[in-house]
Each structure stands twice: as C-alpha cells, then as structure tokens.
Coordinates of C-alpha atoms and ligand atoms in Angstrom, one line a residue:
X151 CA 20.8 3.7 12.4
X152 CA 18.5 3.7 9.2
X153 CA 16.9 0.8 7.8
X154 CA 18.9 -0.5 4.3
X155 CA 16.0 -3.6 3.7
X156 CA 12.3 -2.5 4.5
X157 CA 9.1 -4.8 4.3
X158 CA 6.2 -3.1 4.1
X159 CA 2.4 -4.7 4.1
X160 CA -0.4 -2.5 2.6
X161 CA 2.2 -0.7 0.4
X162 CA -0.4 0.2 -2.2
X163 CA -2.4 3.3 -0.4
X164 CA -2.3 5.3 2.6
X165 CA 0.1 5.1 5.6
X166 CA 2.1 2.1 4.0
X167 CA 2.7 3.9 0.2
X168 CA 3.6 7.0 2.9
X169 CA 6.0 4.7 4.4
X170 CA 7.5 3.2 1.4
X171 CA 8.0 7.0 -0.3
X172 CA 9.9 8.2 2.7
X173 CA 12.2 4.9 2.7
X174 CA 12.9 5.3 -0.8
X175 CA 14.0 9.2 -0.4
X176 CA 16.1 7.8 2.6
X177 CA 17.6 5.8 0.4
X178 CA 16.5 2.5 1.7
X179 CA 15.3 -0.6 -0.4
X180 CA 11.5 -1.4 0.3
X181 CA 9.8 -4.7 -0.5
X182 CA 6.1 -3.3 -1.3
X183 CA 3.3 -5.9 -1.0
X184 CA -0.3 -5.3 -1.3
X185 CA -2.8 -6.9 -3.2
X186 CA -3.2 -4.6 -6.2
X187 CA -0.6 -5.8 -8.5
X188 CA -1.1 -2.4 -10.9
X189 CA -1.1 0.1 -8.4
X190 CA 2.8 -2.0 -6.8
X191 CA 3.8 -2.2 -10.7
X192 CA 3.1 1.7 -11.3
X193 CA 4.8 2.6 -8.1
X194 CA 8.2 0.2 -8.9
X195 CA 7.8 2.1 -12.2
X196 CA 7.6 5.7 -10.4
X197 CA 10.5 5.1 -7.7
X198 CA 12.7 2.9 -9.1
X199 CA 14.8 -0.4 -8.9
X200 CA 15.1 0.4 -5.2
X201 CA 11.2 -0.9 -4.9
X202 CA 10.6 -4.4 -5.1
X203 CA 6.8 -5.3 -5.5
X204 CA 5.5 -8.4 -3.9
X205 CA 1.9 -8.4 -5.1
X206 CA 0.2 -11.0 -2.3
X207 CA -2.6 -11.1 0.0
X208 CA -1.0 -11.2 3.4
X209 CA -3.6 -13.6 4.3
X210 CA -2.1 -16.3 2.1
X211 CA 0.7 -17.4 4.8
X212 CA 2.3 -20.4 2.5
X213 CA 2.4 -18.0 -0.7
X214 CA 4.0 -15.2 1.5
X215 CA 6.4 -17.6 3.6
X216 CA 7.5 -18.9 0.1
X217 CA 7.9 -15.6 -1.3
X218 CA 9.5 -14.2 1.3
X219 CA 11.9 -17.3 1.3
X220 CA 12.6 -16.2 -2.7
X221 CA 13.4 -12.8 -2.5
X222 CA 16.5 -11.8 -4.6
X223 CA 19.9 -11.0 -2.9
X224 CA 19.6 -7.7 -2.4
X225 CA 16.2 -7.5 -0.9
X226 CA 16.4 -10.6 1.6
X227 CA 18.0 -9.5 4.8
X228 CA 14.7 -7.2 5.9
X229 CA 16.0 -5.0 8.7
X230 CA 12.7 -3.5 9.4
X231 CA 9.0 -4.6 9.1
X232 CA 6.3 -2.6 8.8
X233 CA 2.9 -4.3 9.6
X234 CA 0.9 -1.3 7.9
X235 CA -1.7 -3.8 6.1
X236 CA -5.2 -3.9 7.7
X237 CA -8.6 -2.3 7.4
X238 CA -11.9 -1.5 9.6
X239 CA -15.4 -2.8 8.0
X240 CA -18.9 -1.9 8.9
X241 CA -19.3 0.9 12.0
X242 CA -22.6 -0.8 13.6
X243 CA -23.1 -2.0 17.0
X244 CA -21.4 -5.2 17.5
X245 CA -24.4 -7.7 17.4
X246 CA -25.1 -5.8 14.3
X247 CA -22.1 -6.5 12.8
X248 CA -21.6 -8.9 9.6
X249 CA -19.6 -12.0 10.9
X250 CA -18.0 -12.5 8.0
X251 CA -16.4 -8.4 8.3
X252 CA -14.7 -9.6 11.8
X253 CA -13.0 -12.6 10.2
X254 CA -11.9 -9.9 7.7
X255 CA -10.5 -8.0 10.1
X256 CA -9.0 -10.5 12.1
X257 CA -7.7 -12.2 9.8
X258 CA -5.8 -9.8 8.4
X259 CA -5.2 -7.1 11.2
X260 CA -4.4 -10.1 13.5
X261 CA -3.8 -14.0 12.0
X262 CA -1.6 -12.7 8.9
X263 CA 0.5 -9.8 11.1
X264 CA 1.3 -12.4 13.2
X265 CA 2.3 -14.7 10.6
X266 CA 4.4 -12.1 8.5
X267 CA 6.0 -11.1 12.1
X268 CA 7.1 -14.8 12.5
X269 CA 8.7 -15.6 8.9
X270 CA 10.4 -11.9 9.3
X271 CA 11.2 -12.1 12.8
X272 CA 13.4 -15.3 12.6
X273 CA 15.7 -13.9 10.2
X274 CA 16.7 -10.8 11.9
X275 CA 17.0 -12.7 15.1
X276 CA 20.1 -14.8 12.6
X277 CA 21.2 -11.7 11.4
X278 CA 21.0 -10.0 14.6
X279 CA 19.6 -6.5 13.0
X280 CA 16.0 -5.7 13.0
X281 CA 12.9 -3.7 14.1
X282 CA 9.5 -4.3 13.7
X283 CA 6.9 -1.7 13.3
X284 CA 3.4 -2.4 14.2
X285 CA 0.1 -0.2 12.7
X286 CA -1.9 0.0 16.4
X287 CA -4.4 3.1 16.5
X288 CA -6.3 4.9 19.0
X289 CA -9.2 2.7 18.6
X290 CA -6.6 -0.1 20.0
X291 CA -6.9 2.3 23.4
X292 CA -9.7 4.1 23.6
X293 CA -13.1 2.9 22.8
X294 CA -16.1 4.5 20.0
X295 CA -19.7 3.4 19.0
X296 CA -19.2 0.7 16.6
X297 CA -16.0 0.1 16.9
X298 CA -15.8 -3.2 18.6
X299 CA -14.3 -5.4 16.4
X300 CA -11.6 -3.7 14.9
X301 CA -11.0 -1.5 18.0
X302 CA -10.4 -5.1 19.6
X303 CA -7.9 -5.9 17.1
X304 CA -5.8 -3.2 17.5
X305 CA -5.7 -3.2 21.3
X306 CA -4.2 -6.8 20.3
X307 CA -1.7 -5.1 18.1
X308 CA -0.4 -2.7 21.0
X309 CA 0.1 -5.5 23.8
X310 CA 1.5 -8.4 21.6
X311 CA 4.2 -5.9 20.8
X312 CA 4.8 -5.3 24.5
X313 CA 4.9 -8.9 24.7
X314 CA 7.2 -9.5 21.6
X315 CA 9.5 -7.3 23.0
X316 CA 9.6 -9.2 26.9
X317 CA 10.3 -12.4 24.2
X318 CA 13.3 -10.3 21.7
X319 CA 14.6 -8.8 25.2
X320 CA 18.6 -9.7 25.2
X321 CA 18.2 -10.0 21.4
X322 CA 19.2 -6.2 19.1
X323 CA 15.5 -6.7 17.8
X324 CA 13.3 -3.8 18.4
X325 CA 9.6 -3.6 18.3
X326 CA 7.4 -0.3 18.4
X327 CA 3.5 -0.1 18.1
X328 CA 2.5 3.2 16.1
X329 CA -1.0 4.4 17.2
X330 CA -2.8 7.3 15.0
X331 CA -6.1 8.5 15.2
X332 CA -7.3 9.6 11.8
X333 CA -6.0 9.9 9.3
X334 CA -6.9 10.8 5.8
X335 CA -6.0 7.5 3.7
X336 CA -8.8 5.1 2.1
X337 CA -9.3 3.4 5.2
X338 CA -13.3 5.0 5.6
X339 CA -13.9 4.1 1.8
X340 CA -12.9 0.5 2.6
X341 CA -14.9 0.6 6.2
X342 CA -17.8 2.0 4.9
X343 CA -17.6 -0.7 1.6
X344 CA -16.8 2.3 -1.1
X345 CA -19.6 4.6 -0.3
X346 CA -16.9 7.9 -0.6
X347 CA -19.5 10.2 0.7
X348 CA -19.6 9.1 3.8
X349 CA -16.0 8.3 3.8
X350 CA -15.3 11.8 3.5
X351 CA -18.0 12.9 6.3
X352 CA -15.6 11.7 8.8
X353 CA -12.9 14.0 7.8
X354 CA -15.0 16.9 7.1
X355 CA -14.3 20.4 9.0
X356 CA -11.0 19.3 10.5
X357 CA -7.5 19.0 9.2
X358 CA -6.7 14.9 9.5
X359 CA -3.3 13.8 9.6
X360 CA -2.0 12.7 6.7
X361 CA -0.3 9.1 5.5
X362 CA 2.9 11.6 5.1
X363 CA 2.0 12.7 8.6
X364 CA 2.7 8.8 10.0
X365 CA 5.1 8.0 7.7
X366 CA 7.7 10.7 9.1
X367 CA 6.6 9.2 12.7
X368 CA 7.3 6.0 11.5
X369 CA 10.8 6.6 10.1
X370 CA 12.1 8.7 13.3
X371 CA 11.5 5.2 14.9
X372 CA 13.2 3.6 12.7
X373 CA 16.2 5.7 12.5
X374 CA 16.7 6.0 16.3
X375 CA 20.2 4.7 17.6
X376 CA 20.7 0.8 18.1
X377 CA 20.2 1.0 21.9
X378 CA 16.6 2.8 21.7
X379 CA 13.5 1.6 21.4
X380 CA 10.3 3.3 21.0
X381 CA 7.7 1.0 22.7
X382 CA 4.4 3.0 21.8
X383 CA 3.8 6.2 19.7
X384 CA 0.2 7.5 19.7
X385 CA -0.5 10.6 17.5
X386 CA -4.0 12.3 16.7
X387 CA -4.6 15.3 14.7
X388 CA -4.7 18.8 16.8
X389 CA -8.5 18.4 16.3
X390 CA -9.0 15.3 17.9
X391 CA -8.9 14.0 21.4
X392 CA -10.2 11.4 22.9
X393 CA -13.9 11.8 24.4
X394 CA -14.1 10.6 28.1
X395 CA -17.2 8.6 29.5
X396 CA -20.9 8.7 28.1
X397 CA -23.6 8.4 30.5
X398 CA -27.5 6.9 29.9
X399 CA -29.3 9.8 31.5
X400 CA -32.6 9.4 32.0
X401 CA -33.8 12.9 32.8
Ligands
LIG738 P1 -5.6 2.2 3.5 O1 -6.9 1.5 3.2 O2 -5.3 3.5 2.8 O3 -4.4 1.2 3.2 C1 -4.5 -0.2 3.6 C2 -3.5 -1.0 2.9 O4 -3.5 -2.3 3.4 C3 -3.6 -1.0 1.4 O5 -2.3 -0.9 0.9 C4 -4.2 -2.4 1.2 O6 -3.7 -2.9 -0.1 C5 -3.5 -3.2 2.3 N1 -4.2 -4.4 2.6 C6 -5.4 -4.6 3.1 N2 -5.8 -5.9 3.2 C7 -4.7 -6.6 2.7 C8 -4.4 -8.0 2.4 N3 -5.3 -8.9 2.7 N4 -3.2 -8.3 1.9 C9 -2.3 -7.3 1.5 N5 -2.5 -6.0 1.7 C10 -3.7 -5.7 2.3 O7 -5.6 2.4 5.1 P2 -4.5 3.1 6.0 O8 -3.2 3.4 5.3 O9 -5.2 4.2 6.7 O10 -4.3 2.0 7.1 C11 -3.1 1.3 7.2 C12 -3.0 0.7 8.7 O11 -3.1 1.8 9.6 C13 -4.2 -0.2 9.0 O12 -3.7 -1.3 9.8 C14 -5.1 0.7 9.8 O13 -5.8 -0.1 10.7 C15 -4.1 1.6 10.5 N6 -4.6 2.8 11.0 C16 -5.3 3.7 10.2 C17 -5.8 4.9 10.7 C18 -6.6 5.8 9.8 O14 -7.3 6.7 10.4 N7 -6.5 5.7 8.5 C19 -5.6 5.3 12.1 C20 -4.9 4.3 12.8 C21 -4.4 3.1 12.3 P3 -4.5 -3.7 -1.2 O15 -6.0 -3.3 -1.1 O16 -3.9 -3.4 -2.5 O17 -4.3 -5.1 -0.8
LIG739 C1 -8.3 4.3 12.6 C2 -8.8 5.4 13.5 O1 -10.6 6.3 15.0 O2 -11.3 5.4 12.8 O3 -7.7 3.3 13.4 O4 -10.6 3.9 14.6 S1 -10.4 5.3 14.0

C-alpha cells in the first residue's frame, strides 16, 4: 500500500522537503507547496515531472481550496496528506510572548491544517483511498519553559487526529499523528526570527534527528497495509528524553 498522489505542506525545507525526497524515490507523485516559490521551482527542476509545485501560503484557504480544485489530472486524486507546514516563534514565558507570534502559530499550525484537512479529506472519502499525516511533536505531550503557545498547538494536532479518526471510522481513510522531538531542520532559525547562532545552540553536543530521520518514519506509515493504521508515532533522538517534574525549592 504506497501512496501514488502525495500532498505535502511546508515542502520547501526540513521534514516536508525530507518527505517529498523519499516519495519521489518511491516513485510517488508529490504536490509540494510552500511559500518560497524559488526554492519549489529549483526542487521540480532537481526531481522531476513527478513534483508538482504549488507555491501558496496555507493560510490563504480560498487560494488553496481553488488551487487544489485545479490541479491537473494526474495530480488530483491525493491519496495521502502530509500536514508538515508549521513553525514555533519566540521561546519566552507566555505573558511574555508577542500576540501577534501566537496568531502565527495558530493560524497556521492550527486554522490552515484544518482547512487543507477539510478540502483534502472530502475527496478521498469519494475516492475511498486516503491517509492523512499530521506533524504533532513532543512539545504537543510534554511540556518546556516557553513553550506554551506552540506546545498548545500541537497537543491540538495529536487529539483532533484521534478525533478525525472516531469521525473517518467505517470509512478506508486513515489518520496518524507523527510526534518528533528535535530535529535538525530550520525550525529554531524561524523560532528564534533568523538569529542562526542560537538556532544552532539547541543542537549543539548531541546528534539531532534529521528531516531524513522523519521522513523514513513518515513513509513506513504510509506504506503500511490498507487495514493498519498508525494512530501516534513519537520519536526523539537517543540524546533526548523527556525531563520529569521541576520543583520551586526554597532551600
Ligand atoms: P522548517 O522550518 O524546516 O520547515 C517548515 C516548512 O513549513 C517550510 O517548508 C515552510 O515553507 C513551511 N511553512 C511555514 N509556514 C507556511 C505557510 N504559511 N504556508 C505554507 N508553508 C509554510 O521546519 P520543520 O521541517 O522542522 O517543521 C515541519 C513541521 O514539523 C512543523 O509543523 C513543526 O512544528 C514540526 N516539528 C518540528 C520539529 C523540529 O524539531 N524541527 C519537531 C517536531 C515537530 P515556506 O517558508 O517556504 O513557506
Ligand atoms: C519541535 C520540538 O522540542 O523544540 O516541535 O518543541 S521542540
């Protein structure tokens, strides 16, 4: 069971240009939106006519719907979503937090996932044939300092998948929520607002998993026989695990 038509938001970088590299060696077609129209173009022109590029900003939901509507023959019956754009901004204490960064964040992690899951979700459910792959993370499960906001949006991510799947049950849809902890992509450059230095502080001293790394997780859920689905798949790097309870002492 391997995808033929894949969708794939945030195609331009990290875990989602991972994800569209590995369809293309499986021999699957991928539809690659981002918002860098270059960065799509050079790829198409690096992988071939099996890469479609749909440069968009998922948060435009009337210019992706029509897209999406428009897509030529042999890209429109997507059998398999993958939600991979989204982005963490700012790492302060939540009053200390820019407003304007969570409606970022939600917006896109959240309002514009949801609206790309809709539009997508419809037409496998006439074709009968589909899956679709959420980006969760760790932060979706367990909690950090200043990681409130987008922490929050991806524990949204992991239980509206549960909940998609209560609403596809007696359908041949399938839904899994992936959930990584770090990984090496230019996710901290876009948190911390292109400082690079302190992007690469957070993955200094460890190996990180890599976009390849989650890509290959990503695929073996995706290839998995009709009748199996793979509700939640949390990976970390060997380095990492999750920290346990802080305490205030006052000594
Ligand atoms: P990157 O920053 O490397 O990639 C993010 C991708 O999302 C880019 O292709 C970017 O493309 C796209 N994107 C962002 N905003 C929009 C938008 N409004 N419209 C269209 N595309 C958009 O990050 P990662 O690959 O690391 O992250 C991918 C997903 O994985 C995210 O949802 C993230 O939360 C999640 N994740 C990441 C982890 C990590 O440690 N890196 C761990 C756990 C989960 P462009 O800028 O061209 O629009
Ligand atoms: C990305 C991983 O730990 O920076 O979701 O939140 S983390």
């Amino acid at each position: 069971m391997q995808p033929r038509v894949v969708l794939v938001t945030g195609a331009t970088a990290g875990i989602g240009e991972a994800v569209l590299r590995r369809a293309v060696a499986a021999g699957s077609r991928v539809i690659a939106c981002g918002r860098r129209a270059e960065r799509l173009q050079e790829l198409a022109t690096e992988l071939g006519p099996q890469v479609l590029p749909l440069p968009l900003d998922v948060r435009d939901h009337p210019a992706m719907e029509q897209a999406l509507a428009a897509l030529p023959a042999e890209f429109a019956s997507i059998d398999c979503l993958v939600n991979t754009a989204g982005l963490a901004l700012g790492l302060s204490k939540f009053w200390e937090n820019d407003d304007s960064d969570w409606q970022v964040m939600i917006e896109t992690n959240l309002t514009a996932m949801l609206h790309v899951t809709r539009t997508v979700v419809r037409g496998m459910l006439q074709r009968e044939r589909g899956h679709i792959i959420q980006l969760g993370s760790v932060a979706g499960r367990y909690p950090y300092g200043g990681g409130s906001v987008y922490g929050g949006t991806k524990g949204f991510v992991s239980i509206f998948s549960d909940h998609l799947r209560v609403d596809l049950n007696g359908t041949p849809v399938r839904v899994t929520s992936i959930e990584p902890g770090a990984v090496e992509t230019e996710f901290s450059v876009v948190r911390f607002k292109g400082d690079g230095q302190r992007a690469n502080k957070v993955y200094e001293g460890f190996q990180p998993l890599s976009g390849a790394d989650v890509a290959e997780s990503i695929w073996f859920c995706a290839c998995q026989p009709a009748h199996v689905n793979i509700n939640h798949l949390e990976l970390m790097p060997v380095a990492q695990s999750a920290a346990g309870f802080t305490f205030a002492r006052k000594l």
